[in-house]
C-alpha atoms as an extended CHARMM CRD file, in Angstrom:
* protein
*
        43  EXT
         1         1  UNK       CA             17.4300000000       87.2380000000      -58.1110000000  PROA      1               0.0000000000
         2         2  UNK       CA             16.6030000000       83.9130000000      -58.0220000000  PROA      2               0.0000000000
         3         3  UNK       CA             19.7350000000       83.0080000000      -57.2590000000  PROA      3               0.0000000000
         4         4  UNK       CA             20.8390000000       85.2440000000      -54.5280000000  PROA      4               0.0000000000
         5         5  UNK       CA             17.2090000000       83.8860000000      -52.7020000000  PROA      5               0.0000000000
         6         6  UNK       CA             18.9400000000       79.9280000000      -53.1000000000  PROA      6               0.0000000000
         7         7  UNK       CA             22.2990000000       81.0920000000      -51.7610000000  PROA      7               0.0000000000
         8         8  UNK       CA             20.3040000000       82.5280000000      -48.5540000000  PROA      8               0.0000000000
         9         9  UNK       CA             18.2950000000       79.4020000000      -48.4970000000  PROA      9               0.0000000000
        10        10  UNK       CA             21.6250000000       77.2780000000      -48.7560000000  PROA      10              0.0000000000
        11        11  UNK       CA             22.8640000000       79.6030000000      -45.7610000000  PROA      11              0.0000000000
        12        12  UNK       CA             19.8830000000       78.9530000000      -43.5560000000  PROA      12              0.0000000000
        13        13  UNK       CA             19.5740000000       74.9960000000      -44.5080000000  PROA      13              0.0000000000
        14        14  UNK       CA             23.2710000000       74.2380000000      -43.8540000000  PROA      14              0.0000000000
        15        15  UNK       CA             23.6580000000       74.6650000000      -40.2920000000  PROA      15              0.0000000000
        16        16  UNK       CA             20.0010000000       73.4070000000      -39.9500000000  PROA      16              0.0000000000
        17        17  UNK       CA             21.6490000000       69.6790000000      -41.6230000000  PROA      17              0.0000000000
        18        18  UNK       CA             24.4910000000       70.3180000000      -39.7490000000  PROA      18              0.0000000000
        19        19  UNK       CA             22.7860000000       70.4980000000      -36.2250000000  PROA      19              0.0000000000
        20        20  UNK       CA             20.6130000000       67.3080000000      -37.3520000000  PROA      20              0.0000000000
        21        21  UNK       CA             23.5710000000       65.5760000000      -38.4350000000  PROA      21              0.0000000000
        22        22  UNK       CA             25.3000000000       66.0260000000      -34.7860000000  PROA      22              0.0000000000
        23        23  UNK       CA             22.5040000000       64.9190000000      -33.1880000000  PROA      23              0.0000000000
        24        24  UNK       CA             21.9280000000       61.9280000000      -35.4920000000  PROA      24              0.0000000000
        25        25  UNK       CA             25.6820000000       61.1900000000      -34.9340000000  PROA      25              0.0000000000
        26        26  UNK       CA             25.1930000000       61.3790000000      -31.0500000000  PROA      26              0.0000000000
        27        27  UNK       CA             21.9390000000       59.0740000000      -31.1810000000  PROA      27              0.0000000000
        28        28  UNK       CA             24.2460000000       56.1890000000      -32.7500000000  PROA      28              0.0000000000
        29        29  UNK       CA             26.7250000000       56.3360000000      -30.5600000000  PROA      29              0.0000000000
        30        30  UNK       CA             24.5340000000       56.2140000000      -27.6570000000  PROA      30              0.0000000000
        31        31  UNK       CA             22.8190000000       53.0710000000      -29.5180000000  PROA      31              0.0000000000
        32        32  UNK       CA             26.8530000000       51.9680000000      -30.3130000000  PROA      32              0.0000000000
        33        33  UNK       CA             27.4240000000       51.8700000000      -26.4070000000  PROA      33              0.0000000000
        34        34  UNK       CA             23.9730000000       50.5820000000      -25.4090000000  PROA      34              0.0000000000
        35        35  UNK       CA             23.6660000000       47.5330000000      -27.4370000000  PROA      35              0.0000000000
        36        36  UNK       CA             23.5210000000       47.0120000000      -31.0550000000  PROA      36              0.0000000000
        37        37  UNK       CA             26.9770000000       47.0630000000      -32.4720000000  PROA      37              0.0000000000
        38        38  UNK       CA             26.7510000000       45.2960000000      -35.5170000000  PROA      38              0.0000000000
        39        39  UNK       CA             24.2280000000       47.7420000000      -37.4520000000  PROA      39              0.0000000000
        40        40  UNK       CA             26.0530000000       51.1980000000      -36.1120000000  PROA      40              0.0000000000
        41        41  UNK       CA             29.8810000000       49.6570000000      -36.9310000000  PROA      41              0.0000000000
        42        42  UNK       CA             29.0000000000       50.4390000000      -40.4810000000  PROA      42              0.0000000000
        43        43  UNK       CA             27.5810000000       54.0260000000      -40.5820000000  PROA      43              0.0000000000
């Protein structure tokens, strides 16, 4: 039981992390093209 209830909580999470990951990805490129190159280059 237990674990069925952490593989739907996995399935709900992922896409969650996904979506946040995207967006956290599209906020340093943004900051890439806008000015600070030297602190994005290595992410």
């Amino acid at each position: 039981m237990y674990l069925t209830k952490l593989k739907t909580a996995i399935q709900v999470i992922k896409p969650i992390v996904n979506e946040s990951m995207l967006l956290t990805l599209a906020v340093l490129r943004s900051l890439k093209s806008v000015k600070i190159p030297r602190i994005t280059d290595g992410i």
